[in-house]
Amino acid sequence: MPKITFGFKKREGKKRGFFGEKWKFDSKNTILSSPSVVDMGNGEKMILFGTKNGRIYALDKNSNVKWIYDASEEKSDVELMFLDPESKDSIYSPPNIDDINKDKIKEIIFGSESGKIYCLNHNGKLLWSYNTKGPVRGGALIHDINKDGKPEIIIGSGDKNLYIFDNKGKVLGMHNAGSPIESSPCIFEEKIVFGCNNGLIKAINFKGRLIWTFETNDKITAKGIVGKLTGKKGESLLIGSHDGFLYALDNEGNLKWRFKTGGAIVNNVALDDINNDDRLEIVFGSCDNNIYALSCYGEKIWSYETDFWVVTTPIIMDINNDGKKEIIAGSYDHNIYVLDSEGSYVLDYVPGLGGVIQQGGNYSEVLTSEPGSVHVKKLWQFKTEGIIVGSASLDEKDFIINTEEGIVSKMGKKENNNDKTKK
């Protein structure tokens, strides 16, 4: 149980000199999505990300460029009539990496704004590609759905179709969703589940037949995350919508609970047992500027307010090696926040001194009814050079952040002050 603090809540200040930027890489172009960090199968970790001008970069863990793949393509005058020339090659789709051809070395799958899906080998060489008729903004799902020992690739497009490819790029099946698809699909109890721009969550079987739908009130760009929240039999699907709700659904598409925020939920949630109660908690950001932690039953444990939207998926890790997990989240306010995940239970008044006390902290408000609540402690805050559009853990002590301004940074506990910049 979180510790109880009597009396006044205090504003947490910045801790300086504890965490910092270990290196940064300037791509010299806009970055629109999260990085992907993966062991390619040869013992080497790579950091992969796409840019607005249609390039996929592969960096090693020390920010050295391993290779660059240029996915930009020439378009005819007729094609350009239907495309924004400045963003036609953009890569919103986060690269997904897996060994799809069973050679013990992983391949890279991603899509582009031009509507093309690409498969690269570990050296950045094109293996195959496929042209859809709409922008591909979500990530690919890689899963052996037909049990033939070889994974299939499932990915949606703005042309309203969900595509299923074999590992060589042959189309095995399609499902017309009736609406553009920007979310990444997931597997939920032997079904493929994905969100659509018309607000529908759809579940189809592995042959593309519709099983169920669930209706939200706005578009869905977040990927569904599946987890056994309470430790009991049966998993739940957690998926947010631009209508501001986080939804928990059962295997048949029935609503278990929903949680309302004040803004769009753009990206997927993170699941972990952050308070050692043997149950999974749910951590996510919203465009109401808040980072939220919910119980497995959808009840708010705590929230932390930043100064702008939180659209990236938080990272949960023990970054300072104290045996307790921290929450790492980036905001459009140009800051990375590291929060104590468990929080502290703070009484609104000292017993015997009265029931109404002006409180200080992230908010300035008078609390009169509730005896107290859990308040998260900010351990550290770092100002970046731009809007944070994505993050990913690199190892047990470091993580990677992407900013819209094109900077990729390695962050963590600093060993010395010899930071460096790669261009």
Tab-separated table of C-alpha atoms in Angstrom:
chain	number	residue	atom	x	y	z
A	1	MET	CA	0.000	0.000	0.000
A	2	PRO	CA	1.295	3.507	-0.729
A	3	LYS	CA	2.649	5.387	2.256
A	4	ILE	CA	0.382	7.951	3.952
A	5	THR	CA	1.518	11.545	4.211
A	6	PHE	CA	-0.168	13.857	6.711
A	7	GLY	CA	-0.587	17.567	6.152
A	8	PHE	CA	0.146	19.679	3.131
A	9	LYS	CA	1.029	18.399	-0.337
A	10	LYS	CA	4.274	19.882	-1.605
A	11	ARG	CA	5.205	20.855	-5.118
A	12	GLU	CA	7.952	18.613	-6.415
A	13	GLY	CA	10.886	20.444	-7.963
A	14	LYS	CA	13.300	19.351	-10.630
A	15	LYS	CA	16.165	17.075	-9.652
A	16	ARG	CA	19.243	18.134	-11.508
A	17	GLY	CA	22.351	16.143	-12.260
A	18	PHE	CA	20.752	12.738	-11.672
A	19	PHE	CA	19.334	11.918	-15.081
A	20	GLY	CA	20.225	13.470	-18.374
A	21	GLU	CA	20.804	13.166	-22.091
A	22	LYS	CA	23.597	10.719	-22.917
A	23	TRP	CA	23.650	11.399	-26.646
A	24	LYS	CA	21.463	12.904	-29.329
A	25	PHE	CA	21.187	12.358	-33.053
A	26	ASP	CA	19.871	14.995	-35.444
A	27	SER	CA	18.027	13.484	-38.417
A	28	LYS	CA	17.584	16.982	-39.891
A	29	ASN	CA	13.966	16.199	-40.735
A	30	THR	CA	10.627	15.953	-38.954
A	31	ILE	CA	9.955	12.750	-36.977
A	32	LEU	CA	6.293	11.774	-36.655
A	33	SER	CA	6.210	8.613	-34.521
A	34	SER	CA	7.883	6.478	-31.877
A	35	PRO	CA	11.215	4.711	-32.279
A	36	SER	CA	11.428	0.933	-32.356
A	37	VAL	CA	14.248	-0.711	-30.389
A	38	VAL	CA	15.062	-4.329	-31.116
A	39	ASP	CA	17.750	-6.992	-30.980
A	40	MET	CA	18.022	-7.907	-34.656
A	41	GLY	CA	18.897	-11.518	-33.843
A	42	ASN	CA	22.649	-11.113	-34.206
A	43	GLY	CA	23.178	-9.765	-30.677
A	44	GLU	CA	23.073	-6.169	-31.866
A	45	LYS	CA	20.411	-3.704	-30.769
A	46	MET	CA	19.104	-1.234	-33.313
A	47	ILE	CA	17.020	1.917	-32.988
A	48	LEU	CA	14.711	2.408	-35.975
A	49	PHE	CA	12.515	5.376	-36.847
A	50	GLY	CA	10.982	7.082	-39.859
A	51	THR	CA	10.985	10.702	-40.999
A	52	LYS	CA	8.694	13.037	-42.904
A	53	ASN	CA	10.884	12.914	-46.011
A	54	GLY	CA	10.424	9.140	-46.260
A	55	ARG	CA	13.592	7.776	-44.720
A	56	ILE	CA	13.998	4.901	-42.268
A	57	TYR	CA	17.076	5.240	-40.056
A	58	ALA	CA	18.811	2.417	-38.224
A	59	LEU	CA	21.111	3.543	-35.403
A	60	ASP	CA	23.201	1.414	-33.086
A	61	LYS	CA	23.014	1.917	-29.320
A	62	ASN	CA	25.743	4.575	-29.533
A	63	SER	CA	23.868	6.672	-32.158
A	64	ASN	CA	26.019	5.571	-35.104
A	65	VAL	CA	24.103	5.239	-38.390
A	66	LYS	CA	24.052	1.616	-39.533
A	67	TRP	CA	21.993	2.292	-42.642
A	68	ILE	CA	19.310	4.549	-44.139
A	69	TYR	CA	16.519	3.379	-46.443
A	70	ASP	CA	14.925	6.009	-48.683
A	71	ALA	CA	11.226	5.210	-49.244
A	72	SER	CA	10.458	8.466	-51.051
A	73	GLU	CA	9.031	7.947	-54.514
A	74	GLU	CA	8.329	10.044	-57.561
A	75	LYS	CA	4.635	10.683	-58.179
A	76	SER	CA	2.848	11.665	-61.364
A	77	ASP	CA	1.091	15.016	-61.656
A	78	VAL	CA	-2.254	13.211	-61.402
A	79	GLU	CA	-1.203	11.400	-58.209
A	80	LEU	CA	0.080	14.644	-56.700
A	81	MET	CA	-3.356	16.201	-57.171
A	82	PHE	CA	-4.582	13.897	-54.379
A	83	LEU	CA	-1.518	14.159	-52.138
A	84	ASP	CA	0.132	16.850	-50.055
A	85	PRO	CA	3.548	17.292	-51.743
A	86	GLU	CA	5.183	18.122	-48.414
A	87	SER	CA	3.970	14.983	-46.620
A	88	LYS	CA	3.463	12.444	-49.413
A	89	ASP	CA	6.481	10.389	-48.303
A	90	SER	CA	5.949	10.728	-44.544
A	91	ILE	CA	6.388	7.703	-42.310
A	92	TYR	CA	3.915	7.708	-39.418
A	93	SER	CA	3.985	3.918	-39.212
A	94	PRO	CA	6.315	2.704	-36.430
A	95	PRO	CA	8.551	-0.058	-37.839
A	96	ASN	CA	7.753	-3.564	-36.598
A	97	ILE	CA	10.574	-6.070	-36.494
A	98	ASP	CA	10.470	-9.871	-36.468
A	99	ASP	CA	12.043	-12.898	-38.113
A	100	ILE	CA	9.401	-13.453	-40.780
A	101	ASN	CA	11.419	-15.823	-42.993
A	102	LYS	CA	12.933	-17.925	-40.195
A	103	ASP	CA	16.590	-17.203	-40.974
A	104	LYS	CA	17.255	-16.215	-37.334
A	105	ILE	CA	17.748	-12.573	-38.358
A	106	LYS	CA	14.872	-10.129	-38.169
A	107	GLU	CA	13.185	-8.138	-40.916
A	108	ILE	CA	11.551	-4.689	-40.755
A	109	ILE	CA	7.952	-3.921	-41.803
A	110	PHE	CA	6.496	-0.412	-42.127
A	111	GLY	CA	4.131	1.684	-44.241
A	112	SER	CA	4.214	5.167	-45.722
A	113	GLU	CA	1.857	8.053	-46.379
A	114	SER	CA	2.041	7.226	-50.095
A	115	GLY	CA	0.211	3.953	-49.354
A	116	LYS	CA	3.110	1.577	-49.761
A	117	ILE	CA	4.054	-1.256	-47.384
A	118	TYR	CA	7.742	-2.190	-47.226
A	119	CYS	CA	9.696	-5.192	-45.979
A	120	LEU	CA	13.453	-4.686	-45.453
A	121	ASN	CA	16.146	-7.090	-44.343
A	122	HIS	CA	18.380	-6.358	-41.346
A	123	ASN	CA	20.794	-4.414	-43.576
A	124	GLY	CA	18.091	-2.097	-44.914
A	125	LYS	CA	17.726	-3.803	-48.300
A	126	LEU	CA	14.242	-4.054	-49.819
A	127	LEU	CA	12.816	-7.589	-49.828
A	128	TRP	CA	9.337	-6.721	-51.084
A	129	SER	CA	6.749	-3.958	-51.189
A	130	TYR	CA	3.030	-3.594	-51.865
A	131	ASN	CA	0.969	-0.617	-53.007
A	132	THR	CA	-2.319	0.036	-51.230
A	133	LYS	CA	-4.622	2.854	-52.291
A	134	GLY	CA	-4.450	4.909	-49.112
A	135	PRO	CA	-1.946	6.119	-46.501
A	136	VAL	CA	-0.519	3.495	-44.134
A	137	ARG	CA	-0.134	5.109	-40.709
A	138	GLY	CA	-0.481	2.235	-38.259
A	139	GLY	CA	2.084	-0.379	-37.423
A	140	ALA	CA	2.056	-3.967	-38.671
A	141	LEU	CA	1.037	-6.998	-36.642
A	142	ILE	CA	3.303	-10.007	-37.225
A	143	HIS	CA	1.709	-13.294	-36.165
A	144	ASP	CA	1.411	-16.852	-37.449
A	145	ILE	CA	-2.353	-16.883	-37.890
A	146	ASN	CA	-2.627	-20.005	-40.085
A	147	LYS	CA	-0.279	-22.139	-37.960
A	148	ASP	CA	2.067	-22.973	-40.833
A	149	GLY	CA	5.175	-22.066	-38.854
A	150	LYS	CA	5.681	-18.830	-40.787
A	151	PRO	CA	4.349	-15.491	-39.536
A	152	GLU	CA	1.863	-13.427	-41.511
A	153	ILE	CA	1.821	-9.610	-41.683
A	154	ILE	CA	-1.449	-7.803	-40.887
A	155	ILE	CA	-1.698	-4.057	-41.493
A	156	GLY	CA	-4.412	-1.497	-42.228
A	157	SER	CA	-4.614	1.280	-44.804
A	158	GLY	CA	-6.468	4.500	-45.466
A	159	ASP	CA	-8.109	2.694	-48.389
A	160	LYS	CA	-10.374	1.063	-45.714
A	161	ASN	CA	-8.812	-2.386	-46.063
A	162	LEU	CA	-7.018	-4.559	-43.533
A	163	TYR	CA	-4.443	-6.636	-45.429
A	164	ILE	CA	-3.032	-10.052	-44.556
A	165	PHE	CA	0.278	-10.930	-46.287
A	166	ASP	CA	2.457	-13.989	-46.220
A	167	ASN	CA	6.133	-13.546	-45.407
A	168	LYS	CA	6.967	-12.957	-49.095
A	169	GLY	CA	4.454	-10.147	-49.591
A	170	LYS	CA	1.648	-12.130	-51.230
A	171	VAL	CA	-1.849	-10.995	-50.215
A	172	LEU	CA	-3.586	-13.875	-48.430
A	173	GLY	CA	-6.734	-11.974	-47.517
A	174	MET	CA	-8.381	-8.592	-47.067
A	175	HIS	CA	-11.168	-7.198	-44.903
A	176	ASN	CA	-13.000	-4.050	-45.988
A	177	ALA	CA	-13.696	-2.170	-42.764
A	178	GLY	CA	-15.793	0.529	-44.403
A	179	SER	CA	-13.574	3.238	-42.926
A	180	PRO	CA	-9.888	4.217	-43.056
A	181	ILE	CA	-7.684	2.301	-40.614
A	182	GLU	CA	-4.912	4.118	-38.712
A	183	SER	CA	-4.632	1.907	-35.629
A	184	SER	CA	-2.307	-1.080	-35.387
A	185	PRO	CA	-4.092	-4.456	-35.132
A	186	CYS	CA	-3.625	-6.874	-32.241
A	187	ILE	CA	-4.471	-10.500	-31.445
A	188	PHE	CA	-7.215	-11.062	-28.858
A	189	GLU	CA	-8.287	-14.641	-28.104
A	190	GLU	CA	-7.636	-15.921	-31.637
A	191	LYS	CA	-9.135	-12.867	-33.304
A	192	ILE	CA	-7.623	-9.859	-35.083
A	193	VAL	CA	-8.836	-6.635	-33.439
A	194	PHE	CA	-8.353	-3.103	-34.756
A	195	GLY	CA	-9.900	0.365	-34.621
A	196	CYS	CA	-11.268	2.480	-37.467
A	197	ASN	CA	-11.599	6.192	-38.173
A	198	ASN	CA	-15.397	5.923	-37.875
A	199	GLY	CA	-15.007	4.997	-34.195
A	200	LEU	CA	-15.675	1.273	-34.553
A	201	ILE	CA	-13.561	-1.408	-32.914
A	202	LYS	CA	-13.713	-4.547	-35.059
A	203	ALA	CA	-12.823	-8.174	-34.407
A	204	ILE	CA	-12.400	-10.556	-37.342
A	205	ASN	CA	-11.329	-14.172	-37.529
A	206	PHE	CA	-8.155	-15.244	-39.296
A	207	LYS	CA	-10.071	-15.674	-42.568
A	208	GLY	CA	-11.291	-12.066	-42.488
A	209	ARG	CA	-14.877	-12.746	-41.361
A	210	LEU	CA	-16.371	-10.168	-38.990
A	211	ILE	CA	-17.005	-11.532	-35.466
A	212	TRP	CA	-18.094	-8.421	-33.531
A	213	THR	CA	-17.964	-4.635	-33.479
A	214	PHE	CA	-17.992	-2.096	-30.663
A	215	GLU	CA	-18.899	1.536	-31.268
A	216	THR	CA	-17.103	4.537	-29.767
A	217	ASN	CA	-17.853	8.173	-30.543
A	218	ASP	CA	-14.714	9.183	-32.447
A	219	LYS	CA	-11.800	7.869	-34.472
A	220	ILE	CA	-9.390	5.317	-33.063
A	221	THR	CA	-5.656	5.535	-33.679
A	222	ALA	CA	-4.511	3.589	-30.607
A	223	LYS	CA	-3.524	-0.054	-30.742
A	224	GLY	CA	-5.492	-2.402	-28.508
A	225	ILE	CA	-3.493	-3.925	-25.664
A	226	VAL	CA	-4.511	-7.305	-24.254
A	227	GLY	CA	-3.854	-8.387	-20.683
A	228	LYS	CA	-5.110	-10.556	-17.837
A	229	LEU	CA	-5.788	-7.645	-15.521
A	230	THR	CA	-6.914	-9.387	-12.337
A	231	GLY	CA	-5.049	-12.678	-12.604
A	232	LYS	CA	-8.361	-14.464	-13.075
A	233	LYS	CA	-9.318	-16.469	-16.148
A	234	GLY	CA	-9.950	-14.391	-19.239
A	235	GLU	CA	-8.173	-11.448	-20.776
A	236	SER	CA	-9.335	-7.901	-21.415
A	237	LEU	CA	-8.791	-5.579	-24.362
A	238	LEU	CA	-7.776	-2.000	-23.464
A	239	ILE	CA	-8.169	0.573	-26.223
A	240	GLY	CA	-8.582	4.347	-26.204
A	241	SER	CA	-10.567	6.564	-28.543
A	242	HIS	CA	-10.418	10.182	-29.631
A	243	ASP	CA	-13.746	10.527	-27.778
A	244	GLY	CA	-11.679	10.672	-24.562
A	245	PHE	CA	-12.692	7.262	-23.173
A	246	LEU	CA	-10.492	4.295	-22.397
A	247	TYR	CA	-12.504	1.112	-22.996
A	248	ALA	CA	-12.054	-2.332	-21.456
A	249	LEU	CA	-13.785	-5.046	-23.500
A	250	ASP	CA	-14.194	-8.782	-23.012
A	251	ASN	CA	-13.579	-11.494	-25.587
A	252	GLU	CA	-17.055	-11.080	-27.105
A	253	GLY	CA	-16.802	-7.311	-27.502
A	254	ASN	CA	-18.863	-6.457	-24.419
A	255	LEU	CA	-17.974	-3.403	-22.343
A	256	LYS	CA	-16.475	-4.278	-18.957
A	257	TRP	CA	-15.832	-0.649	-17.967
A	258	ARG	CA	-14.796	2.679	-19.426
A	259	PHE	CA	-12.856	5.626	-18.038
A	260	LYS	CA	-13.428	9.206	-19.157
A	261	THR	CA	-10.612	11.695	-19.691
A	262	GLY	CA	-10.911	15.253	-20.934
A	263	GLY	CA	-9.159	14.732	-24.263
A	264	ALA	CA	-8.402	12.318	-27.075
A	265	ILE	CA	-6.478	9.134	-26.277
A	266	VAL	CA	-4.165	8.828	-29.257
A	267	ASN	CA	-1.835	5.960	-28.378
A	268	ASN	CA	-1.919	2.626	-26.593
A	269	VAL	CA	-1.739	2.020	-22.861
A	270	ALA	CA	1.057	0.358	-20.877
A	271	LEU	CA	0.237	-2.498	-18.475
A	272	ASP	CA	2.264	-3.449	-15.408
A	273	ASP	CA	1.900	-4.232	-11.719
A	274	ILE	CA	3.124	-0.863	-10.454
A	275	ASN	CA	2.070	-1.256	-6.796
A	276	ASN	CA	2.849	-4.935	-6.135
A	277	ASP	CA	-0.771	-6.008	-5.638
A	278	ASP	CA	-0.470	-8.933	-8.102
A	279	ARG	CA	-2.798	-7.153	-10.524
A	280	LEU	CA	-2.059	-5.184	-13.643
A	281	GLU	CA	-2.449	-1.419	-13.564
A	282	ILE	CA	-3.060	0.693	-16.678
A	283	VAL	CA	-0.930	3.753	-17.472
A	284	PHE	CA	-1.598	6.066	-20.431
A	285	GLY	CA	-1.655	9.668	-21.615
A	286	SER	CA	-4.452	11.911	-22.872
A	287	CYS	CA	-4.831	15.154	-24.791
A	288	ASP	CA	-6.287	16.677	-21.614
A	289	ASN	CA	-2.555	17.027	-20.694
A	290	ASN	CA	-2.631	14.251	-18.089
A	291	ILE	CA	-0.816	10.998	-17.415
A	292	TYR	CA	-3.177	8.485	-15.772
A	293	ALA	CA	-2.764	5.328	-13.699
A	294	LEU	CA	-5.878	3.168	-13.307
A	295	SER	CA	-6.612	0.025	-11.340
A	296	CYS	CA	-7.547	-3.184	-13.141
A	297	TYR	CA	-11.190	-2.229	-12.525
A	298	GLY	CA	-10.880	1.142	-14.279
A	299	GLU	CA	-10.690	3.254	-11.110
A	300	LYS	CA	-8.251	6.162	-11.069
A	301	ILE	CA	-5.255	5.633	-8.802
A	302	TRP	CA	-3.604	8.931	-9.685
A	303	SER	CA	-3.117	11.437	-12.469
A	304	TYR	CA	-0.348	13.925	-13.175
A	305	GLU	CA	-0.908	17.091	-15.190
A	306	THR	CA	1.640	18.369	-17.691
A	307	ASP	CA	1.357	21.592	-19.677
A	308	PHE	CA	0.224	20.069	-22.990
A	309	TRP	CA	-0.961	16.870	-24.660
A	310	VAL	CA	0.481	13.476	-23.742
A	311	VAL	CA	0.247	11.349	-26.889
A	312	THR	CA	3.093	8.869	-26.382
A	313	THR	CA	2.771	5.533	-24.601
A	314	PRO	CA	4.447	5.751	-21.170
A	315	ILE	CA	7.422	3.551	-20.341
A	316	ILE	CA	7.352	1.593	-17.070
A	317	MET	CA	10.792	0.596	-15.753
A	318	ASP	CA	13.028	0.767	-12.687
A	319	ILE	CA	15.281	3.427	-14.125
A	320	ASN	CA	17.109	4.351	-10.907
A	321	ASN	CA	17.635	0.756	-9.690
A	322	ASP	CA	15.849	1.283	-6.369
A	323	GLY	CA	13.653	-1.796	-6.703
A	324	LYS	CA	10.577	0.294	-7.555
A	325	LYS	CA	9.151	1.013	-10.987
A	326	GLU	CA	8.960	4.515	-12.412
A	327	ILE	CA	6.694	5.970	-15.082
A	328	ILE	CA	8.432	7.790	-17.949
A	329	ALA	CA	6.214	9.927	-20.170
A	330	GLY	CA	6.813	12.633	-22.732
A	331	SER	CA	4.542	15.598	-23.353
A	332	TYR	CA	3.927	18.061	-26.144
A	333	ASP	CA	5.126	20.650	-23.591
A	334	HIS	CA	8.705	19.576	-24.577
A	335	ASN	CA	9.319	17.796	-21.246
A	336	ILE	CA	10.085	14.230	-20.205
A	337	TYR	CA	8.613	13.363	-16.795
A	338	VAL	CA	9.801	10.561	-14.520
A	339	LEU	CA	7.177	9.762	-11.884
A	340	ASP	CA	7.091	7.516	-8.831
A	341	SER	CA	4.575	4.958	-10.093
A	342	GLU	CA	3.124	3.956	-6.727
A	343	GLY	CA	2.411	7.441	-5.420
A	344	SER	CA	1.627	8.475	-1.844
A	345	TYR	CA	-1.725	8.701	-0.110
A	346	VAL	CA	-2.100	12.292	1.076
A	347	LEU	CA	-4.694	13.342	3.635
A	348	ASP	CA	-6.481	16.571	2.826
A	349	TYR	CA	-6.196	17.725	6.420
A	350	VAL	CA	-4.253	16.994	9.573
A	351	PRO	CA	-6.621	15.233	12.004
A	352	GLY	CA	-7.809	17.674	14.647
A	353	LEU	CA	-6.977	20.822	12.648
A	354	GLY	CA	-10.187	21.105	10.633
A	355	GLY	CA	-11.706	19.834	7.441
A	356	VAL	CA	-10.800	22.515	4.904
A	357	ILE	CA	-7.219	23.374	3.984
A	358	GLN	CA	-5.871	25.158	0.922
A	359	GLN	CA	-3.629	22.706	-0.912
A	360	GLY	CA	-0.561	23.448	-3.027
A	361	GLY	CA	0.889	21.337	-5.802
A	362	ASN	CA	0.100	20.809	-9.451
A	363	TYR	CA	-3.271	22.393	-8.699
A	364	SER	CA	-4.370	25.150	-6.360
A	365	GLU	CA	-7.744	24.109	-5.005
A	366	VAL	CA	-9.775	23.696	-1.847
A	367	LEU	CA	-10.654	20.108	-0.977
A	368	THR	CA	-13.589	19.666	1.360
A	369	SER	CA	-15.187	16.243	0.954
A	370	GLU	CA	-12.681	13.475	0.279
A	371	PRO	CA	-10.418	12.488	3.213
A	372	GLY	CA	-7.445	12.128	0.875
A	373	SER	CA	-6.176	10.723	-2.389
A	374	VAL	CA	-3.107	9.218	-4.045
A	375	HIS	CA	-0.717	11.809	-5.441
A	376	VAL	CA	2.167	10.872	-7.662
A	377	LYS	CA	5.620	12.241	-6.951
A	378	LYS	CA	7.674	13.754	-9.751
A	379	LEU	CA	11.211	12.415	-9.473
A	380	TRP	CA	12.710	14.184	-12.437
A	381	GLN	CA	11.894	16.441	-15.368
A	382	PHE	CA	13.971	17.168	-18.461
A	383	LYS	CA	13.368	19.879	-21.059
A	384	THR	CA	13.847	18.679	-24.630
A	385	GLU	CA	14.372	20.636	-27.830
A	386	GLY	CA	10.907	19.955	-29.202
A	387	ILE	CA	7.559	18.179	-29.032
A	388	ILE	CA	7.969	14.572	-27.867
A	389	VAL	CA	6.283	12.222	-30.342
A	390	GLY	CA	7.573	8.861	-29.124
A	391	SER	CA	9.709	6.920	-26.698
A	392	ALA	CA	10.968	3.380	-26.124
A	393	SER	CA	13.114	1.592	-23.557
A	394	LEU	CA	16.625	0.756	-24.742
A	395	ASP	CA	17.774	-1.428	-21.854
A	396	GLU	CA	17.259	-1.714	-18.106
A	397	LYS	CA	18.529	1.807	-17.390
A	398	ASP	CA	18.190	3.902	-20.555
A	399	PHE	CA	15.442	4.937	-22.948
A	400	ILE	CA	15.079	6.656	-26.326
A	401	ILE	CA	12.907	9.669	-27.147
A	402	ASN	CA	11.949	11.145	-30.522
A	403	THR	CA	11.017	14.783	-30.979
A	404	GLU	CA	9.044	16.208	-33.874
A	405	GLU	CA	11.976	18.507	-34.626
A	406	GLY	CA	14.019	15.486	-35.718
A	407	ILE	CA	16.121	14.804	-32.622
A	408	VAL	CA	16.578	11.267	-31.270
A	409	SER	CA	18.042	11.184	-27.743
A	410	LYS	CA	19.281	8.531	-25.364
A	411	MET	CA	18.231	9.384	-21.818
A	412	GLY	CA	19.092	7.847	-18.476
A	413	LYS	CA	21.186	8.021	-15.363
A	414	LYS	CA	24.309	9.936	-16.293
A	415	GLU	CA	27.759	8.523	-15.640
A	416	ASN	CA	29.537	11.756	-16.542
A	417	ASN	CA	28.969	15.108	-18.212
A	418	ASN	CA	30.572	14.206	-21.540
A	419	ASP	CA	27.407	14.383	-23.644
A	420	LYS	CA	27.801	14.325	-27.380
A	421	THR	CA	25.770	15.189	-30.428
A	422	LYS	CA	25.683	13.196	-33.649
A	423	LYS	CA	24.581	14.872	-36.862
